Amino acid sequence: MASRTLIAYGNRCDEGTLSGGTWLSTLPLANLQNRLIAKVARSSGATTAATQFDINLGRARRIGMLSLIGHNLTVVAKVRVRGDDASDFATPLYDSGWVDVWPSGMIPPELLEWEDDNFWLGTLSDQARAGYQSPFIHRVASLPSLQYWRVEVDDTSNSDGYIQIGRLFLADVWQPERGPVVGAAQGMEDTTDVMSSLGGSEYFDLGAKPRGHRFVFPALNKDEAYGRLVDMQNMLGISGELLIDPDYADLANKPRLAFVARFVSLGEVVNEGGGRYSSTMNVREVF
């Protein structure tokens, strides 16, 4: 049984052509292809006609994960993902159906107050989700390579009056046969500058709080070690993007665990004998 760790890399979004929906000329759909997550694409309204878009990858590509990063989708929002070998999606070869962006049960009932806007839904509150990249991650099951993809968003009651997305991630996925060992760690760095006056008062220039994750893989097979990990490091270096989802089955903590990252350093592959290899991956969140 494969591990529950997913690592997506080789973002095909940037190779494609985006179209559909209605998006502001000052914050166009093309911003989804910009690595700066703060440079968002914003729809002209919140209707489903305005908030959908298509991706033409130019040729068939194998896609294992689609993710919307840095969005403002509310706790009642839904997303539908379709894939096809024809641009009209008349008979799509892949259809996710409508999927909750923030599944119910994300928060245990005992942690919710009666007055909370998400009490009956049991979802992550809008206030809580605002502190993260807010990744909506959809795992695409095994399927043939496809050229055309359509993303539809249903969030018509969004109080902003529009939806916005900072980055689209559309890539194949590596799911290691055996997951990281106990001791894999995730932490957070606060980049806030602290200044002190002569009188001892402190002043803060608030900064971002990027997360970091360390994966220790003790038993990769040879294809994973060289066909996946080494190739991924060669492709990305320390500047390229990857999207990590350390435990895709953990819906409750996905906003806290999953994020777009880069390698802090490139780890060596160690031959442990018996056809097994080990390696450590260190990544840092990018914004």
PDB file of C-alpha atoms in Angstrom:
ATOM      1  CA  MET A   1       0.000   0.000   0.000  1.00  0.00           C
ATOM      2  CA  ALA A   2       1.418   3.380  -1.027  1.00  0.00           C
ATOM      3  CA  SER A   3       2.056   6.069   1.563  1.00  0.00           C
ATOM      4  CA  ARG A   4      -0.319   8.977   2.132  1.00  0.00           C
ATOM      5  CA  THR A   5       2.316  11.557   1.199  1.00  0.00           C
ATOM      6  CA  LEU A   6       1.815  13.407  -2.100  1.00  0.00           C
ATOM      7  CA  ILE A   7       4.433  15.572  -3.790  1.00  0.00           C
ATOM      8  CA  ALA A   8       3.489  17.430  -6.985  1.00  0.00           C
ATOM      9  CA  TYR A   9       6.091  19.065  -9.222  1.00  0.00           C
ATOM     10  CA  GLY A  10       6.534  20.143 -12.815  1.00  0.00           C
ATOM     11  CA  ASN A  11       3.624  22.612 -12.861  1.00  0.00           C
ATOM     12  CA  ARG A  12       2.013  22.350 -16.324  1.00  0.00           C
ATOM     13  CA  CYS A  13      -0.135  25.428 -15.764  1.00  0.00           C
ATOM     14  CA  ASP A  14       2.644  27.699 -17.006  1.00  0.00           C
ATOM     15  CA  GLU A  15       2.813  25.881 -20.350  1.00  0.00           C
ATOM     16  CA  GLY A  16      -0.915  26.175 -21.012  1.00  0.00           C
ATOM     17  CA  THR A  17      -3.374  28.720 -22.344  1.00  0.00           C
ATOM     18  CA  LEU A  18      -6.029  29.944 -19.921  1.00  0.00           C
ATOM     19  CA  SER A  19      -9.460  31.162 -21.024  1.00  0.00           C
ATOM     20  CA  GLY A  20     -13.101  31.411 -19.990  1.00  0.00           C
ATOM     21  CA  GLY A  21     -15.063  33.171 -17.280  1.00  0.00           C
ATOM     22  CA  THR A  22     -14.789  36.935 -16.841  1.00  0.00           C
ATOM     23  CA  TRP A  23     -11.728  38.303 -15.098  1.00  0.00           C
ATOM     24  CA  LEU A  24     -10.561  41.847 -14.408  1.00  0.00           C
ATOM     25  CA  SER A  25      -8.163  43.246 -16.991  1.00  0.00           C
ATOM     26  CA  THR A  26      -5.991  44.558 -14.157  1.00  0.00           C
ATOM     27  CA  LEU A  27      -5.979  41.148 -12.412  1.00  0.00           C
ATOM     28  CA  PRO A  28      -6.267  38.757 -15.355  1.00  0.00           C
ATOM     29  CA  LEU A  29      -6.504  34.990 -15.486  1.00  0.00           C
ATOM     30  CA  ALA A  30      -2.878  34.922 -16.675  1.00  0.00           C
ATOM     31  CA  ASN A  31      -1.819  35.826 -13.130  1.00  0.00           C
ATOM     32  CA  LEU A  32      -2.437  32.184 -12.228  1.00  0.00           C
ATOM     33  CA  GLN A  33       0.734  31.485 -14.199  1.00  0.00           C
ATOM     34  CA  ASN A  34       2.790  33.899 -12.097  1.00  0.00           C
ATOM     35  CA  ARG A  35       4.765  32.343  -9.241  1.00  0.00           C
ATOM     36  CA  LEU A  36       4.095  35.363  -7.024  1.00  0.00           C
ATOM     37  CA  ILE A  37       1.031  34.104  -5.144  1.00  0.00           C
ATOM     38  CA  ALA A  38       0.109  37.622  -4.015  1.00  0.00           C
ATOM     39  CA  LYS A  39      -0.387  38.581  -7.689  1.00  0.00           C
ATOM     40  CA  VAL A  40      -3.919  37.205  -7.936  1.00  0.00           C
ATOM     41  CA  ALA A  41      -6.440  36.650 -10.707  1.00  0.00           C
ATOM     42  CA  ARG A  42      -9.810  38.180  -9.747  1.00  0.00           C
ATOM     43  CA  SER A  43     -13.189  37.527 -11.329  1.00  0.00           C
ATOM     44  CA  SER A  44     -15.493  40.397 -12.273  1.00  0.00           C
ATOM     45  CA  GLY A  45     -18.295  38.897 -10.160  1.00  0.00           C
ATOM     46  CA  ALA A  46     -19.242  35.866  -8.094  1.00  0.00           C
ATOM     47  CA  THR A  47     -21.536  34.104 -10.586  1.00  0.00           C
ATOM     48  CA  THR A  48     -20.531  30.626 -11.706  1.00  0.00           C
ATOM     49  CA  ALA A  49     -20.302  31.897 -15.285  1.00  0.00           C
ATOM     50  CA  ALA A  50     -17.732  34.499 -14.216  1.00  0.00           C
ATOM     51  CA  THR A  51     -15.608  32.246 -12.002  1.00  0.00           C
ATOM     52  CA  GLN A  52     -14.921  29.286 -14.300  1.00  0.00           C
ATOM     53  CA  PHE A  53     -11.892  28.857 -16.559  1.00  0.00           C
ATOM     54  CA  ASP A  54     -10.316  26.373 -18.985  1.00  0.00           C
ATOM     55  CA  ILE A  55      -6.716  25.250 -19.399  1.00  0.00           C
ATOM     56  CA  ASN A  56      -5.368  24.034 -22.747  1.00  0.00           C
ATOM     57  CA  LEU A  57      -2.036  22.336 -22.064  1.00  0.00           C
ATOM     58  CA  GLY A  58      -1.116  22.263 -25.756  1.00  0.00           C
ATOM     59  CA  ARG A  59      -0.851  18.494 -25.758  1.00  0.00           C
ATOM     60  CA  ALA A  60      -1.923  15.618 -23.567  1.00  0.00           C
ATOM     61  CA  ARG A  61      -0.248  15.610 -20.174  1.00  0.00           C
ATOM     62  CA  ARG A  62      -0.642  13.293 -17.211  1.00  0.00           C
ATOM     63  CA  ILE A  63      -2.115  15.251 -14.318  1.00  0.00           C
ATOM     64  CA  GLY A  64      -2.353  13.844 -10.790  1.00  0.00           C
ATOM     65  CA  MET A  65      -3.221  16.955  -8.791  1.00  0.00           C
ATOM     66  CA  LEU A  66      -4.976  20.274  -9.310  1.00  0.00           C
ATOM     67  CA  SER A  67      -4.631  22.937  -6.648  1.00  0.00           C
ATOM     68  CA  LEU A  68      -5.885  26.513  -6.207  1.00  0.00           C
ATOM     69  CA  ILE A  69      -3.460  28.435  -4.003  1.00  0.00           C
ATOM     70  CA  GLY A  70      -4.021  31.659  -2.079  1.00  0.00           C
ATOM     71  CA  HIS A  71      -7.747  31.971  -2.811  1.00  0.00           C
ATOM     72  CA  ASN A  72     -10.595  33.753  -1.015  1.00  0.00           C
ATOM     73  CA  LEU A  73     -13.106  30.899  -1.338  1.00  0.00           C
ATOM     74  CA  THR A  74     -15.508  30.802   1.595  1.00  0.00           C
ATOM     75  CA  VAL A  75     -16.485  27.935   3.877  1.00  0.00           C
ATOM     76  CA  VAL A  76     -19.465  27.054   1.634  1.00  0.00           C
ATOM     77  CA  ALA A  77     -17.582  27.137  -1.695  1.00  0.00           C
ATOM     78  CA  LYS A  78     -17.508  24.176  -4.079  1.00  0.00           C
ATOM     79  CA  VAL A  79     -15.240  23.379  -7.030  1.00  0.00           C
ATOM     80  CA  ARG A  80     -15.741  21.058  -9.994  1.00  0.00           C
ATOM     81  CA  VAL A  81     -12.818  19.777 -12.092  1.00  0.00           C
ATOM     82  CA  ARG A  82     -13.226  18.211 -15.523  1.00  0.00           C
ATOM     83  CA  GLY A  83     -10.687  16.864 -17.978  1.00  0.00           C
ATOM     84  CA  ASP A  84     -11.081  15.831 -21.613  1.00  0.00           C
ATOM     85  CA  ASP A  85      -9.332  15.260 -24.908  1.00  0.00           C
ATOM     86  CA  ALA A  86     -11.729  17.719 -26.589  1.00  0.00           C
ATOM     87  CA  SER A  87     -12.082  21.417 -25.783  1.00  0.00           C
ATOM     88  CA  ASP A  88     -15.902  21.400 -25.596  1.00  0.00           C
ATOM     89  CA  PHE A  89     -16.071  18.956 -22.637  1.00  0.00           C
ATOM     90  CA  ALA A  90     -19.185  17.429 -24.205  1.00  0.00           C
ATOM     91  CA  THR A  91     -18.361  13.984 -22.799  1.00  0.00           C
ATOM     92  CA  PRO A  92     -15.537  14.610 -20.296  1.00  0.00           C
ATOM     93  CA  LEU A  93     -13.228  11.715 -19.547  1.00  0.00           C
ATOM     94  CA  TYR A  94     -12.772  12.998 -16.011  1.00  0.00           C
ATOM     95  CA  ASP A  95     -15.355  14.697 -13.809  1.00  0.00           C
ATOM     96  CA  SER A  96     -14.848  15.251 -10.081  1.00  0.00           C
ATOM     97  CA  GLY A  97     -18.405  16.427  -9.492  1.00  0.00           C
ATOM     98  CA  TRP A  98     -18.915  19.304  -7.073  1.00  0.00           C
ATOM     99  CA  VAL A  99     -16.355  19.060  -4.254  1.00  0.00           C
ATOM    100  CA  ASP A 100     -16.412  21.053  -1.001  1.00  0.00           C
ATOM    101  CA  VAL A 101     -13.416  23.372  -0.739  1.00  0.00           C
ATOM    102  CA  TRP A 102     -13.599  23.143   3.062  1.00  0.00           C
ATOM    103  CA  PRO A 103     -15.074  19.712   3.907  1.00  0.00           C
ATOM    104  CA  SER A 104     -17.345  19.433   6.937  1.00  0.00           C
ATOM    105  CA  GLY A 105     -15.724  17.926   9.998  1.00  0.00           C
ATOM    106  CA  MET A 106     -12.549  19.977   9.625  1.00  0.00           C
ATOM    107  CA  ILE A 107     -13.014  21.288  13.150  1.00  0.00           C
ATOM    108  CA  PRO A 108     -14.135  19.077  16.095  1.00  0.00           C
ATOM    109  CA  PRO A 109     -17.517  20.319  17.437  1.00  0.00           C
ATOM    110  CA  GLU A 110     -16.106  20.875  20.924  1.00  0.00           C
ATOM    111  CA  LEU A 111     -13.791  23.570  19.532  1.00  0.00           C
ATOM    112  CA  LEU A 112     -16.652  25.544  17.959  1.00  0.00           C
ATOM    113  CA  GLU A 113     -18.764  28.212  19.617  1.00  0.00           C
ATOM    114  CA  TRP A 114     -22.527  28.501  19.010  1.00  0.00           C
ATOM    115  CA  GLU A 115     -22.022  31.959  17.500  1.00  0.00           C
ATOM    116  CA  ASP A 116     -19.402  30.822  14.992  1.00  0.00           C
ATOM    117  CA  ASP A 117     -20.445  31.248  11.353  1.00  0.00           C
ATOM    118  CA  ASN A 118     -19.345  27.670  10.662  1.00  0.00           C
ATOM    119  CA  PHE A 119     -20.880  26.002  13.743  1.00  0.00           C
ATOM    120  CA  TRP A 120     -23.323  23.800  11.817  1.00  0.00           C
ATOM    121  CA  LEU A 121     -20.869  23.111   8.993  1.00  0.00           C
ATOM    122  CA  GLY A 122     -17.931  22.137  11.167  1.00  0.00           C
ATOM    123  CA  THR A 123     -15.588  23.717   8.615  1.00  0.00           C
ATOM    124  CA  LEU A 124     -12.526  25.882   9.091  1.00  0.00           C
ATOM    125  CA  SER A 125     -13.694  29.445   9.775  1.00  0.00           C
ATOM    126  CA  ASP A 126     -13.028  32.247   7.294  1.00  0.00           C
ATOM    127  CA  GLN A 127     -10.863  33.946   9.929  1.00  0.00           C
ATOM    128  CA  ALA A 128      -8.760  30.831  10.509  1.00  0.00           C
ATOM    129  CA  ARG A 129      -8.254  30.018   6.827  1.00  0.00           C
ATOM    130  CA  ALA A 130      -7.054  33.574   6.126  1.00  0.00           C
ATOM    131  CA  GLY A 131      -3.799  32.807   7.935  1.00  0.00           C
ATOM    132  CA  TYR A 132      -2.717  30.145   5.420  1.00  0.00           C
ATOM    133  CA  GLN A 133      -2.184  29.815   1.676  1.00  0.00           C
ATOM    134  CA  SER A 134      -5.629  28.197   1.763  1.00  0.00           C
ATOM    135  CA  PRO A 135      -4.805  25.452  -0.742  1.00  0.00           C
ATOM    136  CA  PHE A 136      -7.704  23.650  -2.354  1.00  0.00           C
ATOM    137  CA  ILE A 137      -6.125  20.366  -3.433  1.00  0.00           C
ATOM    138  CA  HIS A 138      -7.897  17.883  -5.662  1.00  0.00           C
ATOM    139  CA  ARG A 139      -6.234  14.531  -6.202  1.00  0.00           C
ATOM    140  CA  VAL A 140      -6.976  13.240  -9.698  1.00  0.00           C
ATOM    141  CA  ALA A 141      -7.269   9.461  -9.791  1.00  0.00           C
ATOM    142  CA  SER A 142      -5.397   7.324 -12.326  1.00  0.00           C
ATOM    143  CA  LEU A 143      -6.476   8.263 -15.840  1.00  0.00           C
ATOM    144  CA  PRO A 144      -5.149   8.734 -19.398  1.00  0.00           C
ATOM    145  CA  SER A 145      -3.155  11.855 -20.209  1.00  0.00           C
ATOM    146  CA  LEU A 146      -5.436  14.751 -21.176  1.00  0.00           C
ATOM    147  CA  GLN A 147      -4.955  18.113 -22.878  1.00  0.00           C
ATOM    148  CA  TYR A 148      -7.972  20.121 -21.693  1.00  0.00           C
ATOM    149  CA  TRP A 149      -9.086  20.926 -18.148  1.00  0.00           C
ATOM    150  CA  ARG A 150     -11.980  22.982 -16.831  1.00  0.00           C
ATOM    151  CA  VAL A 151     -12.319  24.433 -13.324  1.00  0.00           C
ATOM    152  CA  GLU A 152     -15.715  25.674 -12.141  1.00  0.00           C
ATOM    153  CA  VAL A 153     -16.213  27.532  -8.849  1.00  0.00           C
ATOM    154  CA  ASP A 154     -19.520  27.872  -7.026  1.00  0.00           C
ATOM    155  CA  ASP A 155     -19.184  30.581  -4.360  1.00  0.00           C
ATOM    156  CA  THR A 156     -21.986  32.944  -5.372  1.00  0.00           C
ATOM    157  CA  SER A 157     -22.584  34.177  -1.815  1.00  0.00           C
ATOM    158  CA  ASN A 158     -18.978  35.294  -1.344  1.00  0.00           C
ATOM    159  CA  SER A 159     -19.236  38.627   0.490  1.00  0.00           C
ATOM    160  CA  ASP A 160     -16.278  39.996  -1.483  1.00  0.00           C
ATOM    161  CA  GLY A 161     -18.446  39.909  -4.598  1.00  0.00           C
ATOM    162  CA  TYR A 162     -15.742  38.046  -6.538  1.00  0.00           C
ATOM    163  CA  ILE A 163     -13.333  35.164  -6.207  1.00  0.00           C
ATOM    164  CA  GLN A 164      -9.593  35.454  -6.483  1.00  0.00           C
ATOM    165  CA  ILE A 165      -6.824  32.891  -6.806  1.00  0.00           C
ATOM    166  CA  GLY A 166      -3.097  33.460  -6.457  1.00  0.00           C
ATOM    167  CA  ARG A 167      -1.710  30.395  -8.223  1.00  0.00           C
ATOM    168  CA  LEU A 168      -2.878  27.352 -10.143  1.00  0.00           C
ATOM    169  CA  PHE A 169      -0.921  24.140  -9.674  1.00  0.00           C
ATOM    170  CA  LEU A 170      -1.543  21.426 -12.261  1.00  0.00           C
ATOM    171  CA  ALA A 171       0.977  18.612 -12.138  1.00  0.00           C
ATOM    172  CA  ASP A 172       1.766  14.947 -11.926  1.00  0.00           C
ATOM    173  CA  VAL A 173       2.125  13.517  -8.427  1.00  0.00           C
ATOM    174  CA  TRP A 174       4.718  11.355  -6.749  1.00  0.00           C
ATOM    175  CA  GLN A 175       3.243   9.172  -4.030  1.00  0.00           C
ATOM    176  CA  PRO A 176       6.160   7.276  -2.444  1.00  0.00           C
ATOM    177  CA  GLU A 177       5.645   3.589  -1.879  1.00  0.00           C
ATOM    178  CA  ARG A 178       6.708   4.022   1.736  1.00  0.00           C
ATOM    179  CA  GLY A 179       6.171   7.260   3.596  1.00  0.00           C
ATOM    180  CA  PRO A 180       8.538   9.272   5.766  1.00  0.00           C
ATOM    181  CA  VAL A 181       9.685   7.745   9.037  1.00  0.00           C
ATOM    182  CA  VAL A 182       8.463   8.883  12.432  1.00  0.00           C
ATOM    183  CA  GLY A 183      10.307  12.106  13.154  1.00  0.00           C
ATOM    184  CA  ALA A 184       9.423  13.953   9.964  1.00  0.00           C
ATOM    185  CA  ALA A 185       8.953  17.519  11.145  1.00  0.00           C
ATOM    186  CA  GLN A 186       7.077  20.669  10.209  1.00  0.00           C
ATOM    187  CA  GLY A 187       7.803  24.073  11.697  1.00  0.00           C
ATOM    188  CA  MET A 188       7.162  27.752  11.113  1.00  0.00           C
ATOM    189  CA  GLU A 189       9.525  30.715  10.824  1.00  0.00           C
ATOM    190  CA  ASP A 190       8.489  34.281  11.721  1.00  0.00           C
ATOM    191  CA  THR A 191      10.341  36.800   9.536  1.00  0.00           C
ATOM    192  CA  THR A 192       9.117  39.789  11.598  1.00  0.00           C
ATOM    193  CA  ASP A 193      11.834  42.361  12.343  1.00  0.00           C
ATOM    194  CA  VAL A 194      12.039  43.406  15.986  1.00  0.00           C
ATOM    195  CA  MET A 195      13.488  46.799  16.878  1.00  0.00           C
ATOM    196  CA  SER A 196      14.068  48.207  20.361  1.00  0.00           C
ATOM    197  CA  SER A 197      14.121  51.832  21.412  1.00  0.00           C
ATOM    198  CA  LEU A 198      16.641  53.239  23.886  1.00  0.00           C
ATOM    199  CA  GLY A 199      13.883  53.082  26.503  1.00  0.00           C
ATOM    200  CA  GLY A 200      13.396  49.355  25.950  1.00  0.00           C
ATOM    201  CA  SER A 201      10.120  49.514  23.995  1.00  0.00           C
ATOM    202  CA  GLU A 202       9.888  47.039  21.167  1.00  0.00           C
ATOM    203  CA  TYR A 203       8.548  47.745  17.676  1.00  0.00           C
ATOM    204  CA  PHE A 204       7.630  45.127  15.107  1.00  0.00           C
ATOM    205  CA  ASP A 205       7.787  45.226  11.319  1.00  0.00           C
ATOM    206  CA  LEU A 206       5.465  42.319  10.635  1.00  0.00           C
ATOM    207  CA  GLY A 207       6.730  39.711   8.212  1.00  0.00           C
ATOM    208  CA  ALA A 208       5.533  36.468   6.694  1.00  0.00           C
ATOM    209  CA  LYS A 209       5.538  33.161   8.560  1.00  0.00           C
ATOM    210  CA  PRO A 210       6.777  30.560   6.059  1.00  0.00           C
ATOM    211  CA  ARG A 211       6.441  26.928   7.023  1.00  0.00           C
ATOM    212  CA  GLY A 212       9.145  24.345   6.590  1.00  0.00           C
ATOM    213  CA  HIS A 213       8.938  20.568   6.325  1.00  0.00           C
ATOM    214  CA  ARG A 214      11.554  17.843   6.605  1.00  0.00           C
ATOM    215  CA  PHE A 215      10.797  14.456   5.080  1.00  0.00           C
ATOM    216  CA  VAL A 216      13.060  11.514   5.917  1.00  0.00           C
ATOM    217  CA  PHE A 217      12.485   8.669   3.468  1.00  0.00           C
ATOM    218  CA  PRO A 218      14.240   5.534   4.762  1.00  0.00           C
ATOM    219  CA  ALA A 219      13.279   2.968   2.119  1.00  0.00           C
ATOM    220  CA  LEU A 220      12.869   4.278  -1.413  1.00  0.00           C
ATOM    221  CA  ASN A 221      13.154   1.814  -4.263  1.00  0.00           C
ATOM    222  CA  LYS A 222      15.628   2.563  -7.045  1.00  0.00           C
ATOM    223  CA  ASP A 223      13.035   3.981  -9.430  1.00  0.00           C
ATOM    224  CA  GLU A 224      11.825   6.373  -6.723  1.00  0.00           C
ATOM    225  CA  ALA A 225      15.323   7.403  -5.668  1.00  0.00           C
ATOM    226  CA  TYR A 226      16.611   8.144  -9.168  1.00  0.00           C
ATOM    227  CA  GLY A 227      13.540   8.260 -11.417  1.00  0.00           C
ATOM    228  CA  ARG A 228      11.662  10.574  -9.057  1.00  0.00           C
ATOM    229  CA  LEU A 229      13.747  12.232  -6.352  1.00  0.00           C
ATOM    230  CA  VAL A 230      16.985  12.859  -8.282  1.00  0.00           C
ATOM    231  CA  ASP A 231      15.062  13.925 -11.400  1.00  0.00           C
ATOM    232  CA  MET A 232      12.910  16.270  -9.282  1.00  0.00           C
ATOM    233  CA  GLN A 233      15.982  17.868  -7.689  1.00  0.00           C
ATOM    234  CA  ASN A 234      17.627  18.244 -11.090  1.00  0.00           C
ATOM    235  CA  MET A 235      14.492  19.846 -12.550  1.00  0.00           C
ATOM    236  CA  LEU A 236      13.771  22.224  -9.682  1.00  0.00           C
ATOM    237  CA  GLY A 237      17.069  23.009  -7.981  1.00  0.00           C
ATOM    238  CA  ILE A 238      16.476  25.274  -4.972  1.00  0.00           C
ATOM    239  CA  SER A 239      14.350  27.753  -6.927  1.00  0.00           C
ATOM    240  CA  GLY A 240      11.654  25.575  -8.521  1.00  0.00           C
ATOM    241  CA  GLU A 241       8.192  24.976  -7.062  1.00  0.00           C
ATOM    242  CA  LEU A 242       6.745  21.822  -5.611  1.00  0.00           C
ATOM    243  CA  LEU A 243       3.497  21.304  -3.769  1.00  0.00           C
ATOM    244  CA  ILE A 244       3.587  19.070  -0.711  1.00  0.00           C
ATOM    245  CA  ASP A 245       0.662  17.325   0.959  1.00  0.00           C
ATOM    246  CA  PRO A 246       2.224  15.279   3.776  1.00  0.00           C
ATOM    247  CA  ASP A 247      -1.012  13.398   4.544  1.00  0.00           C
ATOM    248  CA  TYR A 248      -3.667  13.730   1.852  1.00  0.00           C
ATOM    249  CA  ALA A 249      -6.160  11.718   3.922  1.00  0.00           C
ATOM    250  CA  ASP A 250      -6.057  14.280   6.739  1.00  0.00           C
ATOM    251  CA  LEU A 251      -8.727  16.713   5.534  1.00  0.00           C
ATOM    252  CA  ALA A 252      -9.003  18.490   8.873  1.00  0.00           C
ATOM    253  CA  ASN A 253      -5.388  19.665   8.864  1.00  0.00           C
ATOM    254  CA  LYS A 254      -4.801  20.061   5.125  1.00  0.00           C
ATOM    255  CA  PRO A 255      -4.729  23.901   5.269  1.00  0.00           C
ATOM    256  CA  ARG A 256      -2.074  23.650   7.968  1.00  0.00           C
ATOM    257  CA  LEU A 257       0.006  20.873   6.398  1.00  0.00           C
ATOM    258  CA  ALA A 258      -0.075  21.435   2.627  1.00  0.00           C
ATOM    259  CA  PHE A 259       1.692  24.293   0.836  1.00  0.00           C
ATOM    260  CA  VAL A 260       3.777  25.347  -2.173  1.00  0.00           C
ATOM    261  CA  ALA A 261       7.462  25.125  -1.388  1.00  0.00           C
ATOM    262  CA  ARG A 262      11.003  25.011  -2.724  1.00  0.00           C
ATOM    263  CA  PHE A 263      13.982  22.906  -1.734  1.00  0.00           C
ATOM    264  CA  VAL A 264      16.132  24.505   0.962  1.00  0.00           C
ATOM    265  CA  SER A 265      18.948  22.200  -0.117  1.00  0.00           C
ATOM    266  CA  LEU A 266      19.313  19.178  -2.354  1.00  0.00           C
ATOM    267  CA  GLY A 267      19.585  15.983  -0.327  1.00  0.00           C
ATOM    268  CA  GLU A 268      21.903  13.114  -1.171  1.00  0.00           C
ATOM    269  CA  VAL A 269      20.601   9.639  -1.972  1.00  0.00           C
ATOM    270  CA  VAL A 270      22.124   6.938   0.230  1.00  0.00           C
ATOM    271  CA  ASN A 271      22.321   3.309  -0.909  1.00  0.00           C
ATOM    272  CA  GLU A 272      21.119   1.329   2.117  1.00  0.00           C
ATOM    273  CA  GLY A 273      21.603  -2.037   0.404  1.00  0.00           C
ATOM    274  CA  GLY A 274      19.037  -4.626  -0.511  1.00  0.00           C
ATOM    275  CA  GLY A 275      17.654  -2.439  -3.291  1.00  0.00           C
ATOM    276  CA  ARG A 276      16.616   0.328  -0.855  1.00  0.00           C
ATOM    277  CA  TYR A 277      17.737   3.954  -0.753  1.00  0.00           C
ATOM    278  CA  SER A 278      17.251   6.721   1.783  1.00  0.00           C
ATOM    279  CA  SER A 279      17.141  10.491   1.483  1.00  0.00           C
ATOM    280  CA  THR A 280      16.062  13.608   3.370  1.00  0.00           C
ATOM    281  CA  MET A 281      14.031  16.402   1.796  1.00  0.00           C
ATOM    282  CA  ASN A 282      14.035  19.875   3.345  1.00  0.00           C
ATOM    283  CA  VAL A 283      11.539  22.365   1.896  1.00  0.00           C
ATOM    284  CA  ARG A 284      10.428  25.920   2.729  1.00  0.00           C
ATOM    285  CA  GLU A 285       7.119  27.598   1.908  1.00  0.00           C
ATOM    286  CA  VAL A 286       7.058  30.189  -0.882  1.00  0.00           C
ATOM    287  CA  PHE A 287       4.628  33.083  -1.203  1.00  0.00           C
TER     288      PHE A 287
END
